[in-house]
PDB file of C-alpha atoms in Angstrom:
ATOM      1  CA  UNK A   1       0.000   0.000   0.000  1.00 90.00           C
ATOM      2  CA  UNK A   2       2.939   2.327   0.677  1.00 88.00           C
ATOM      3  CA  UNK A   3       4.182   1.729  -2.887  1.00 85.00           C
ATOM      4  CA  UNK A   4       0.715   2.427  -4.281  1.00 89.00           C
ATOM      5  CA  UNK A   5       0.295   5.680  -2.330  1.00 90.00           C
ATOM      6  CA  UNK A   6       3.858   6.824  -3.001  1.00 87.00           C
ATOM      7  CA  UNK A   7       3.276   6.254  -6.699  1.00 85.00           C
ATOM      8  CA  UNK A   8      -0.072   8.137  -6.657  1.00 90.00           C
ATOM      9  CA  UNK A   9      -1.717   5.133  -8.286  1.00 92.00           C
ATOM     10  CA  UNK A  10      -5.301   6.357  -7.853  1.00 94.00           C
ATOM     11  CA  UNK A  11      -7.625   9.149  -6.713  1.00 94.00           C
ATOM     12  CA  UNK A  12     -10.710   8.393  -4.626  1.00 95.00           C
ATOM     13  CA  UNK A  13     -13.813   9.602  -6.484  1.00 95.00           C
ATOM     14  CA  UNK A  14     -17.559   9.014  -6.695  1.00 95.00           C
ATOM     15  CA  UNK A  15     -18.389   6.479  -9.399  1.00 94.00           C
ATOM     16  CA  UNK A  16     -19.848   8.361 -12.414  1.00 93.00           C
ATOM     17  CA  UNK A  17     -23.193   7.207 -13.778  1.00 90.00           C
ATOM     18  CA  UNK A  18     -23.093   4.396 -16.357  1.00 87.00           C
ATOM     19  CA  UNK A  19     -19.550   3.424 -15.331  1.00 89.00           C
ATOM     20  CA  UNK A  20     -18.619  -0.013 -13.965  1.00 90.00           C
ATOM     21  CA  UNK A  21     -15.860  -0.890 -11.523  1.00 91.00           C
ATOM     22  CA  UNK A  22     -13.084  -3.420 -11.953  1.00 91.00           C
ATOM     23  CA  UNK A  23     -12.678  -5.661  -8.899  1.00 93.00           C
ATOM     24  CA  UNK A  24      -9.355  -6.286  -7.175  1.00 94.00           C
ATOM     25  CA  UNK A  25      -7.830  -8.769  -4.734  1.00 94.00           C
ATOM     26  CA  UNK A  26      -4.698  -9.351  -2.691  1.00 95.00           C
ATOM     27  CA  UNK A  27      -2.220 -12.016  -3.776  1.00 94.00           C
ATOM     28  CA  UNK A  28       0.277 -13.345  -1.224  1.00 95.00           C
ATOM     29  CA  UNK A  29       3.367 -15.360  -2.012  1.00 93.00           C
ATOM     30  CA  UNK A  30       6.821 -16.280  -0.789  1.00 92.00           C
ATOM     31  CA  UNK A  31       9.514 -15.130  -3.212  1.00 86.00           C
ATOM     32  CA  UNK A  32      12.730 -17.107  -3.305  1.00 84.00           C
ATOM     33  CA  UNK A  33      15.730 -14.815  -3.066  1.00 79.00           C
ATOM     34  CA  UNK A  34      19.124 -14.931  -4.783  1.00 75.00           C
ATOM     35  CA  UNK A  35      21.737 -16.688  -2.597  1.00 77.00           C
ATOM     36  CA  UNK A  36      24.223 -14.187  -1.217  1.00 77.00           C
ATOM     37  CA  UNK A  37      22.253 -11.216  -2.561  1.00 75.00           C
ATOM     38  CA  UNK A  38      18.708 -11.370  -1.267  1.00 78.00           C
ATOM     39  CA  UNK A  39      16.898 -13.373   1.409  1.00 86.00           C
ATOM     40  CA  UNK A  40      13.580 -15.118   0.623  1.00 89.00           C
ATOM     41  CA  UNK A  41      10.705 -12.777   1.460  1.00 89.00           C
ATOM     42  CA  UNK A  42       6.943 -12.631   1.760  1.00 92.00           C
ATOM     43  CA  UNK A  43       5.143 -10.406  -0.729  1.00 90.00           C
ATOM     44  CA  UNK A  44       1.649  -8.965  -0.823  1.00 92.00           C
ATOM     45  CA  UNK A  45       0.472  -7.569  -4.138  1.00 91.00           C
ATOM     46  CA  UNK A  46      -2.782  -5.860  -5.048  1.00 93.00           C
ATOM     47  CA  UNK A  47      -3.972  -7.091  -8.438  1.00 92.00           C
ATOM     48  CA  UNK A  48      -6.882  -5.958 -10.568  1.00 91.00           C
ATOM     49  CA  UNK A  49      -9.270  -8.598 -11.878  1.00 90.00           C
ATOM     50  CA  UNK A  50      -8.392  -7.775 -15.478  1.00 84.00           C
ATOM     51  CA  UNK A  51     -10.710 -10.445 -16.906  1.00 83.00           C
ATOM     52  CA  UNK A  52     -13.642  -8.132 -16.136  1.00 76.00           C
ATOM     53  CA  UNK A  53     -12.260  -5.355 -18.376  1.00 80.00           C
ATOM     54  CA  UNK A  54     -14.163  -4.599 -21.575  1.00 77.00           C
ATOM     55  CA  UNK A  55     -12.134  -4.483 -24.838  1.00 80.00           C
ATOM     56  CA  UNK A  56     -12.037  -1.044 -26.546  1.00 73.00           C
ATOM     57  CA  UNK A  57     -13.652   0.481 -23.438  1.00 73.00           C
ATOM     58  CA  UNK A  58     -11.160  -0.338 -20.678  1.00 74.00           C
ATOM     59  CA  UNK A  59      -8.169  -1.144 -22.905  1.00 76.00           C
ATOM     60  CA  UNK A  60      -6.907  -1.207 -26.491  1.00 77.00           C
ATOM     61  CA  UNK A  61      -3.280  -2.340 -26.998  1.00 75.00           C
ATOM     62  CA  UNK A  62      -1.972  -5.012 -24.634  1.00 75.00           C
ATOM     63  CA  UNK A  63       1.100  -6.309 -26.464  1.00 78.00           C
ATOM     64  CA  UNK A  64       4.445  -5.670 -24.790  1.00 83.00           C
ATOM     65  CA  UNK A  65       7.760  -6.942 -26.201  1.00 88.00           C
ATOM     66  CA  UNK A  66      10.431  -8.839 -24.238  1.00 90.00           C
ATOM     67  CA  UNK A  67      14.039  -9.359 -25.308  1.00 94.00           C
ATOM     68  CA  UNK A  68      14.695 -12.419 -27.480  1.00 93.00           C
ATOM     69  CA  UNK A  69      16.674 -15.174 -25.776  1.00 90.00           C
ATOM     70  CA  UNK A  70      19.010 -15.347 -28.768  1.00 90.00           C
ATOM     71  CA  UNK A  71      20.012 -11.737 -28.075  1.00 94.00           C
ATOM     72  CA  UNK A  72      20.702 -12.485 -24.402  1.00 94.00           C
ATOM     73  CA  UNK A  73      23.090 -15.187 -25.657  1.00 91.00           C
ATOM     74  CA  UNK A  74      24.589 -12.734 -28.167  1.00 94.00           C
ATOM     75  CA  UNK A  75      25.225 -10.216 -25.375  1.00 95.00           C
ATOM     76  CA  UNK A  76      26.886 -12.902 -23.230  1.00 94.00           C
ATOM     77  CA  UNK A  77      29.138 -13.636 -26.221  1.00 95.00           C
ATOM     78  CA  UNK A  78      30.059  -9.939 -26.567  1.00 95.00           C
ATOM     79  CA  UNK A  79      30.740  -9.732 -22.811  1.00 96.00           C
ATOM     80  CA  UNK A  80      33.084 -12.735 -23.001  1.00 96.00           C
ATOM     81  CA  UNK A  81      34.806 -11.546 -26.179  1.00 96.00           C
ATOM     82  CA  UNK A  82      35.502  -7.975 -25.021  1.00 95.00           C
ATOM     83  CA  UNK A  83      35.844  -8.767 -21.289  1.00 96.00           C
ATOM     84  CA  UNK A  84      32.965  -6.452 -20.332  1.00 96.00           C
ATOM     85  CA  UNK A  85      31.312  -6.093 -16.929  1.00 96.00           C
ATOM     86  CA  UNK A  86      27.747  -7.448 -16.695  1.00 96.00           C
ATOM     87  CA  UNK A  87      25.299  -6.164 -14.084  1.00 95.00           C
ATOM     88  CA  UNK A  88      21.744  -7.190 -13.295  1.00 94.00           C
ATOM     89  CA  UNK A  89      18.905  -5.241 -11.720  1.00 92.00           C
ATOM     90  CA  UNK A  90      15.153  -5.130 -11.638  1.00 90.00           C
ATOM     91  CA  UNK A  91      12.468  -2.524 -11.133  1.00 92.00           C
ATOM     92  CA  UNK A  92      10.398  -2.689  -7.968  1.00 87.00           C
ATOM     93  CA  UNK A  93       6.649  -2.706  -8.697  1.00 83.00           C
ATOM     94  CA  UNK A  94       7.390  -2.061 -12.394  1.00 86.00           C
ATOM     95  CA  UNK A  95       3.798  -2.147 -13.602  1.00 84.00           C
ATOM     96  CA  UNK A  96       2.842   0.655 -11.215  1.00 84.00           C
ATOM     97  CA  UNK A  97       4.986   3.028 -13.296  1.00 86.00           C
ATOM     98  CA  UNK A  98       2.858   2.863 -16.454  1.00 88.00           C
ATOM     99  CA  UNK A  99       0.624   5.832 -17.214  1.00 88.00           C
ATOM    100  CA  UNK A 100      -2.982   4.902 -18.052  1.00 87.00           C
ATOM    101  CA  UNK A 101      -4.679   6.314 -21.132  1.00 86.00           C
ATOM    102  CA  UNK A 102      -8.211   5.085 -20.254  1.00 87.00           C
ATOM    103  CA  UNK A 103     -10.473   5.953 -17.312  1.00 90.00           C
ATOM    104  CA  UNK A 104     -10.633   2.840 -15.156  1.00 91.00           C
ATOM    105  CA  UNK A 105     -12.576   2.733 -11.881  1.00 93.00           C
ATOM    106  CA  UNK A 106     -11.708   0.076  -9.315  1.00 94.00           C
ATOM    107  CA  UNK A 107     -13.207  -0.938  -5.997  1.00 94.00           C
ATOM    108  CA  UNK A 108     -11.223   0.067  -2.913  1.00 96.00           C
ATOM    109  CA  UNK A 109      -8.843  -2.721  -1.803  1.00 95.00           C
ATOM    110  CA  UNK A 110     -10.080  -5.085   0.884  1.00 94.00           C
ATOM    111  CA  UNK A 111      -8.912  -4.052   4.363  1.00 94.00           C
ATOM    112  CA  UNK A 112      -8.032  -0.510   3.262  1.00 94.00           C
ATOM    113  CA  UNK A 113     -11.424   1.124   2.732  1.00 93.00           C
ATOM    114  CA  UNK A 114     -11.217   4.809   3.684  1.00 93.00           C
ATOM    115  CA  UNK A 115     -13.606   5.613   6.535  1.00 92.00           C
ATOM    116  CA  UNK A 116     -16.547   7.901   5.649  1.00 91.00           C
ATOM    117  CA  UNK A 117     -15.733   7.272   1.962  1.00 93.00           C
ATOM    118  CA  UNK A 118     -16.853   3.652   1.800  1.00 93.00           C
ATOM    119  CA  UNK A 119     -18.955   4.318  -1.315  1.00 93.00           C
ATOM    120  CA  UNK A 120     -16.051   5.925  -3.209  1.00 95.00           C
ATOM    121  CA  UNK A 121     -14.031   4.116  -5.873  1.00 95.00           C
ATOM    122  CA  UNK A 122     -10.430   4.339  -7.080  1.00 95.00           C
ATOM    123  CA  UNK A 123      -9.932   6.221 -10.354  1.00 95.00           C
ATOM    124  CA  UNK A 124      -6.677   4.659 -11.560  1.00 94.00           C
ATOM    125  CA  UNK A 125      -3.978   7.090 -12.712  1.00 93.00           C
ATOM    126  CA  UNK A 126      -1.234   4.481 -13.018  1.00 91.00           C
ATOM    127  CA  UNK A 127      -1.442   0.902 -14.217  1.00 89.00           C
ATOM    128  CA  UNK A 128      -1.877  -1.934 -11.751  1.00 89.00           C
ATOM    129  CA  UNK A 129      -0.831  -5.584 -11.885  1.00 88.00           C
ATOM    130  CA  UNK A 130      -3.174  -7.776 -13.947  1.00 87.00           C
ATOM    131  CA  UNK A 131      -4.756  -4.908 -15.846  1.00 88.00           C
ATOM    132  CA  UNK A 132      -4.725  -5.927 -19.497  1.00 88.00           C
ATOM    133  CA  UNK A 133      -2.689  -2.904 -20.610  1.00 90.00           C
ATOM    134  CA  UNK A 134      -0.185  -2.845 -17.716  1.00 88.00           C
ATOM    135  CA  UNK A 135       2.767  -4.523 -19.493  1.00 89.00           C
ATOM    136  CA  UNK A 136       2.275  -2.295 -22.540  1.00 90.00           C
ATOM    137  CA  UNK A 137       2.099   0.934 -20.528  1.00 91.00           C
ATOM    138  CA  UNK A 138       5.185   0.021 -18.492  1.00 92.00           C
ATOM    139  CA  UNK A 139       7.172  -0.680 -21.668  1.00 93.00           C
ATOM    140  CA  UNK A 140       6.116   2.645 -23.230  1.00 93.00           C
ATOM    141  CA  UNK A 141       7.171   4.541 -20.097  1.00 92.00           C
ATOM    142  CA  UNK A 142      10.536   2.742 -19.943  1.00 94.00           C
ATOM    143  CA  UNK A 143      11.166   3.208 -23.667  1.00 95.00           C
ATOM    144  CA  UNK A 144      10.548   6.963 -23.520  1.00 95.00           C
ATOM    145  CA  UNK A 145      12.908   7.217 -20.526  1.00 95.00           C
ATOM    146  CA  UNK A 146      15.727   5.347 -22.291  1.00 96.00           C
ATOM    147  CA  UNK A 147      15.465   7.259 -25.569  1.00 95.00           C
ATOM    148  CA  UNK A 148      15.464  10.567 -23.660  1.00 95.00           C
ATOM    149  CA  UNK A 149      18.790   9.536 -22.039  1.00 94.00           C
ATOM    150  CA  UNK A 150      20.683   9.161 -25.342  1.00 93.00           C
ATOM    151  CA  UNK A 151      20.129   5.401 -25.665  1.00 96.00           C
ATOM    152  CA  UNK A 152      19.188   4.062 -29.085  1.00 96.00           C
ATOM    153  CA  UNK A 153      16.693   1.233 -29.502  1.00 96.00           C
ATOM    154  CA  UNK A 154      17.898  -1.665 -31.639  1.00 95.00           C
ATOM    155  CA  UNK A 155      16.076  -2.106 -34.944  1.00 94.00           C
ATOM    156  CA  UNK A 156      16.336  -5.908 -34.450  1.00 92.00           C
ATOM    157  CA  UNK A 157      14.776  -6.062 -30.973  1.00 94.00           C
ATOM    158  CA  UNK A 158      12.670  -3.428 -29.215  1.00 94.00           C
ATOM    159  CA  UNK A 159      14.075  -4.424 -25.817  1.00 96.00           C
ATOM    160  CA  UNK A 160      17.750  -3.917 -26.663  1.00 97.00           C
ATOM    161  CA  UNK A 161      19.177  -0.441 -25.996  1.00 97.00           C
ATOM    162  CA  UNK A 162      22.721   0.770 -26.563  1.00 97.00           C
ATOM    163  CA  UNK A 163      24.781   3.942 -26.242  1.00 95.00           C
ATOM    164  CA  UNK A 164      28.188   4.738 -27.742  1.00 94.00           C
ATOM    165  CA  UNK A 165      30.695   6.439 -25.458  1.00 90.00           C
ATOM    166  CA  UNK A 166      33.266   9.047 -26.535  1.00 90.00           C
ATOM    167  CA  UNK A 167      36.032   6.425 -26.398  1.00 89.00           C
ATOM    168  CA  UNK A 168      34.189   4.199 -28.883  1.00 90.00           C
ATOM    169  CA  UNK A 169      33.007   1.647 -26.302  1.00 91.00           C
ATOM    170  CA  UNK A 170      29.334   0.715 -25.911  1.00 95.00           C
ATOM    171  CA  UNK A 171      26.905   0.374 -23.021  1.00 96.00           C
ATOM    172  CA  UNK A 172      24.196  -2.247 -23.654  1.00 97.00           C
ATOM    173  CA  UNK A 173      20.904  -2.671 -21.778  1.00 97.00           C
ATOM    174  CA  UNK A 174      18.542  -5.631 -22.288  1.00 97.00           C
ATOM    175  CA  UNK A 175      15.011  -5.502 -20.861  1.00 96.00           C
ATOM    176  CA  UNK A 176      12.864  -8.544 -20.023  1.00 93.00           C
ATOM    177  CA  UNK A 177       9.649  -7.082 -18.521  1.00 90.00           C
ATOM    178  CA  UNK A 178      11.183  -5.612 -15.329  1.00 90.00           C
ATOM    179  CA  UNK A 179      14.544  -7.430 -15.306  1.00 93.00           C
ATOM    180  CA  UNK A 180      17.579  -5.825 -16.899  1.00 95.00           C
ATOM    181  CA  UNK A 181      21.087  -6.780 -17.932  1.00 96.00           C
ATOM    182  CA  UNK A 182      23.602  -3.941 -18.370  1.00 97.00           C
ATOM    183  CA  UNK A 183      26.963  -4.535 -20.028  1.00 97.00           C
ATOM    184  CA  UNK A 184      29.791  -1.981 -20.189  1.00 96.00           C
ATOM    185  CA  UNK A 185      33.595  -1.879 -20.216  1.00 95.00           C
ATOM    186  CA  UNK A 186      33.831  -0.963 -16.519  1.00 92.00           C
ATOM    187  CA  UNK A 187      31.752  -0.961 -13.343  1.00 92.00           C
ATOM    188  CA  UNK A 188      31.697   2.860 -13.274  1.00 92.00           C
ATOM    189  CA  UNK A 189      29.702   2.948 -16.525  1.00 93.00           C
ATOM    190  CA  UNK A 190      27.215   0.432 -15.115  1.00 94.00           C
ATOM    191  CA  UNK A 191      26.869   2.439 -11.874  1.00 93.00           C
ATOM    192  CA  UNK A 192      26.161   5.568 -13.932  1.00 94.00           C
ATOM    193  CA  UNK A 193      23.281   3.896 -15.825  1.00 94.00           C
ATOM    194  CA  UNK A 194      21.921   2.424 -12.585  1.00 94.00           C
ATOM    195  CA  UNK A 195      21.978   5.893 -10.980  1.00 94.00           C
ATOM    196  CA  UNK A 196      20.042   7.364 -13.928  1.00 94.00           C
ATOM    197  CA  UNK A 197      17.437   4.594 -13.703  1.00 94.00           C
ATOM    198  CA  UNK A 198      17.147   5.005  -9.918  1.00 93.00           C
ATOM    199  CA  UNK A 199      16.249   8.691 -10.332  1.00 92.00           C
ATOM    200  CA  UNK A 200      13.183   7.693 -12.337  1.00 91.00           C
ATOM    201  CA  UNK A 201      12.217   4.242 -11.015  1.00 91.00           C
ATOM    202  CA  UNK A 202      12.582   2.403  -7.727  1.00 88.00           C
ATOM    203  CA  UNK A 203      15.315  -0.101  -8.543  1.00 91.00           C
ATOM    204  CA  UNK A 204      16.748  -3.209  -6.913  1.00 90.00           C
ATOM    205  CA  UNK A 205      20.454  -3.669  -7.651  1.00 90.00           C
ATOM    206  CA  UNK A 206      21.267  -7.374  -7.951  1.00 89.00           C
ATOM    207  CA  UNK A 207      25.002  -6.731  -8.473  1.00 90.00           C
ATOM    208  CA  UNK A 208      27.049  -8.638 -11.063  1.00 91.00           C
ATOM    209  CA  UNK A 209      24.835 -11.046 -13.090  1.00 90.00           C
ATOM    210  CA  UNK A 210      24.829 -14.446 -11.384  1.00 85.00           C
ATOM    211  CA  UNK A 211      21.821 -16.252 -12.791  1.00 82.00           C
ATOM    212  CA  UNK A 212      20.084 -15.726 -16.119  1.00 84.00           C
ATOM    213  CA  UNK A 213      18.939 -19.103 -17.471  1.00 82.00           C
ATOM    214  CA  UNK A 214      19.608 -21.154 -14.315  1.00 75.00           C
ATOM    215  CA  UNK A 215      21.295 -23.947 -16.279  1.00 75.00           C
ATOM    216  CA  UNK A 216      24.309 -24.556 -14.050  1.00 76.00           C
ATOM    217  CA  UNK A 217      23.231 -28.049 -12.987  1.00 80.00           C
ATOM    218  CA  UNK A 218      21.635 -29.093 -16.317  1.00 78.00           C
ATOM    219  CA  UNK A 219      22.841 -32.242 -18.081  1.00 81.00           C
ATOM    220  CA  UNK A 220      22.781 -32.701 -21.878  1.00 78.00           C
ATOM    221  CA  UNK A 221      20.071 -35.088 -23.037  1.00 78.00           C
ATOM    222  CA  UNK A 222      18.459 -36.011 -26.337  1.00 77.00           C
ATOM    223  CA  UNK A 223      14.648 -36.134 -26.394  1.00 75.00           C
ATOM    224  CA  UNK A 224      13.503 -37.083 -29.894  1.00 78.00           C
ATOM    225  CA  UNK A 225       9.862 -37.707 -30.760  1.00 83.00           C
ATOM    226  CA  UNK A 226       9.294 -41.410 -30.048  1.00 83.00           C
ATOM    227  CA  UNK A 227       9.382 -43.449 -33.271  1.00 82.00           C
ATOM    228  CA  UNK A 228       5.973 -45.112 -32.710  1.00 85.00           C
ATOM    229  CA  UNK A 229       4.106 -41.766 -33.008  1.00 86.00           C
ATOM    230  CA  UNK A 230       2.842 -41.358 -36.579  1.00 90.00           C
ATOM    231  CA  UNK A 231       0.996 -38.057 -36.217  1.00 91.00           C
ATOM    232  CA  UNK A 232      -1.494 -36.798 -38.790  1.00 93.00           C
ATOM    233  CA  UNK A 233      -4.745 -34.818 -38.924  1.00 91.00           C
ATOM    234  CA  UNK A 234      -6.596 -38.154 -39.339  1.00 92.00           C
ATOM    235  CA  UNK A 235      -6.030 -38.645 -35.584  1.00 93.00           C
ATOM    236  CA  UNK A 236      -8.152 -35.594 -34.723  1.00 93.00           C
ATOM    237  CA  UNK A 237     -11.327 -36.351 -32.677  1.00 92.00           C
ATOM    238  CA  UNK A 238     -14.025 -38.253 -34.579  1.00 91.00           C
ATOM    239  CA  UNK A 239     -16.555 -39.208 -31.888  1.00 92.00           C
ATOM    240  CA  UNK A 240     -18.515 -36.921 -29.550  1.00 93.00           C
ATOM    241  CA  UNK A 241     -16.872 -38.647 -26.568  1.00 93.00           C
ATOM    242  CA  UNK A 242     -13.397 -37.856 -27.831  1.00 93.00           C
ATOM    243  CA  UNK A 243     -14.357 -34.241 -28.635  1.00 93.00           C
ATOM    244  CA  UNK A 244     -15.695 -33.912 -25.072  1.00 94.00           C
ATOM    245  CA  UNK A 245     -12.546 -35.518 -23.599  1.00 94.00           C
ATOM    246  CA  UNK A 246     -10.174 -33.260 -25.579  1.00 93.00           C
ATOM    247  CA  UNK A 247     -12.117 -30.128 -24.632  1.00 92.00           C
ATOM    248  CA  UNK A 248     -10.764 -30.574 -21.064  1.00 93.00           C
ATOM    249  CA  UNK A 249      -7.158 -31.186 -22.123  1.00 94.00           C
ATOM    250  CA  UNK A 250      -4.771 -28.170 -21.850  1.00 95.00           C
ATOM    251  CA  UNK A 251      -3.128 -29.001 -25.196  1.00 95.00           C
ATOM    252  CA  UNK A 252      -2.229 -25.514 -26.440  1.00 94.00           C
ATOM    253  CA  UNK A 253      -1.117 -24.401 -22.977  1.00 94.00           C
ATOM    254  CA  UNK A 254       1.299 -27.330 -22.613  1.00 96.00           C
ATOM    255  CA  UNK A 255       2.651 -26.941 -26.160  1.00 96.00           C
ATOM    256  CA  UNK A 256       3.198 -23.248 -25.376  1.00 94.00           C
ATOM    257  CA  UNK A 257       5.228 -24.191 -22.288  1.00 94.00           C
ATOM    258  CA  UNK A 258       7.273 -26.653 -24.362  1.00 94.00           C
ATOM    259  CA  UNK A 259       7.925 -23.908 -26.914  1.00 93.00           C
ATOM    260  CA  UNK A 260       9.219 -21.656 -24.138  1.00 90.00           C
ATOM    261  CA  UNK A 261      11.574 -24.400 -22.944  1.00 88.00           C
ATOM    262  CA  UNK A 262      12.678 -25.016 -26.532  1.00 89.00           C
ATOM    263  CA  UNK A 263      13.519 -21.343 -27.118  1.00 87.00           C
ATOM    264  CA  UNK A 264      15.220 -20.826 -23.744  1.00 83.00           C
ATOM    265  CA  UNK A 265      17.247 -23.904 -23.008  1.00 81.00           C
ATOM    266  CA  UNK A 266      16.120 -27.057 -24.865  1.00 83.00           C
ATOM    267  CA  UNK A 267      16.835 -26.682 -28.601  1.00 82.00           C
ATOM    268  CA  UNK A 268      16.840 -30.511 -28.836  1.00 85.00           C
ATOM    269  CA  UNK A 269      13.029 -30.395 -28.477  1.00 89.00           C
ATOM    270  CA  UNK A 270      12.591 -28.285 -31.630  1.00 89.00           C
ATOM    271  CA  UNK A 271      11.512 -31.030 -34.034  1.00 90.00           C
ATOM    272  CA  UNK A 272       9.160 -32.723 -31.559  1.00 92.00           C
ATOM    273  CA  UNK A 273       7.526 -29.401 -30.626  1.00 94.00           C
ATOM    274  CA  UNK A 274       7.092 -28.415 -34.281  1.00 93.00           C
ATOM    275  CA  UNK A 275       5.410 -31.791 -34.943  1.00 93.00           C
ATOM    276  CA  UNK A 276       2.833 -31.493 -32.122  1.00 94.00           C
ATOM    277  CA  UNK A 277       2.242 -27.771 -32.867  1.00 95.00           C
ATOM    278  CA  UNK A 278       0.661 -28.618 -36.231  1.00 94.00           C
ATOM    279  CA  UNK A 279      -2.451 -30.040 -34.543  1.00 94.00           C
ATOM    280  CA  UNK A 280      -3.133 -27.147 -32.144  1.00 93.00           C
ATOM    281  CA  UNK A 281      -6.481 -26.357 -33.821  1.00 91.00           C
ATOM    282  CA  UNK A 282      -8.016 -29.815 -33.328  1.00 93.00           C
ATOM    283  CA  UNK A 283      -5.821 -32.227 -31.335  1.00 95.00           C
ATOM    284  CA  UNK A 284      -6.802 -35.835 -30.659  1.00 94.00           C
ATOM    285  CA  UNK A 285      -5.834 -38.350 -27.952  1.00 93.00           C
ATOM    286  CA  UNK A 286      -2.771 -39.607 -29.867  1.00 92.00           C
ATOM    287  CA  UNK A 287      -1.507 -36.029 -30.307  1.00 94.00           C
ATOM    288  CA  UNK A 288      -1.958 -35.523 -26.545  1.00 95.00           C
ATOM    289  CA  UNK A 289      -0.043 -38.757 -25.807  1.00 93.00           C
ATOM    290  CA  UNK A 290       2.849 -37.473 -27.921  1.00 93.00           C
ATOM    291  CA  UNK A 291       2.849 -34.170 -25.995  1.00 93.00           C
TER     292      UNK A 291
END
């Protein structure tokens, strides 16, 4: 609540006629820390129930880019090749920094209703977690900050920023939602960028980058698609029973998770994932077995 008030996230107002409110709830979780940097901690977060928002009334654009994993690997290669320093940091309550372009009214959060204003609602001025447009608005705010501080955005990836110093060296910044990697020839350059960011956003300095993909204990393994799977569209559901059964199977969700693993750390899954992805529109039991 301190973060929300400090950030001037909303104004308390009377709900205008013909306007609906978005509901909200508290989410509690234990966040594992980074060994040697940060202890595990308990977090409370106020989230909006974004599923109740109405398209083109409460939000328009929701898409927000994140840096490609191939470019994280490319940066690690540059760091190794030129012996650069690599720092890591993240933005505290990142999504609270986005400016809203729509009028969104939200119920007061449970346990924090203002006395004698119980019938008032929160007119949101800043985005809130789980609002449909929050990631987009945060990215737009961050992008305008970076470009106003002499950083150029890469034409290959909207989340890669770089700046050329007078001595010909570069400072690179990669953004993945609210996590950042900064690479530069010395720690002083990294401290300078961190100081600039801290003037605008509440930052958490994680020091030199220690963990990006978390692959330190991974073992190489080959996982081909088992030879007995002969997948085709002929295996799509034929009977009503099978259609009913498959309607409860999280096929696309699981294939999406496999795709994420494939892109991040398991390129050996590429063929198998491409094979099962072809039947996303109408998968049958055999397709599900293969997944």
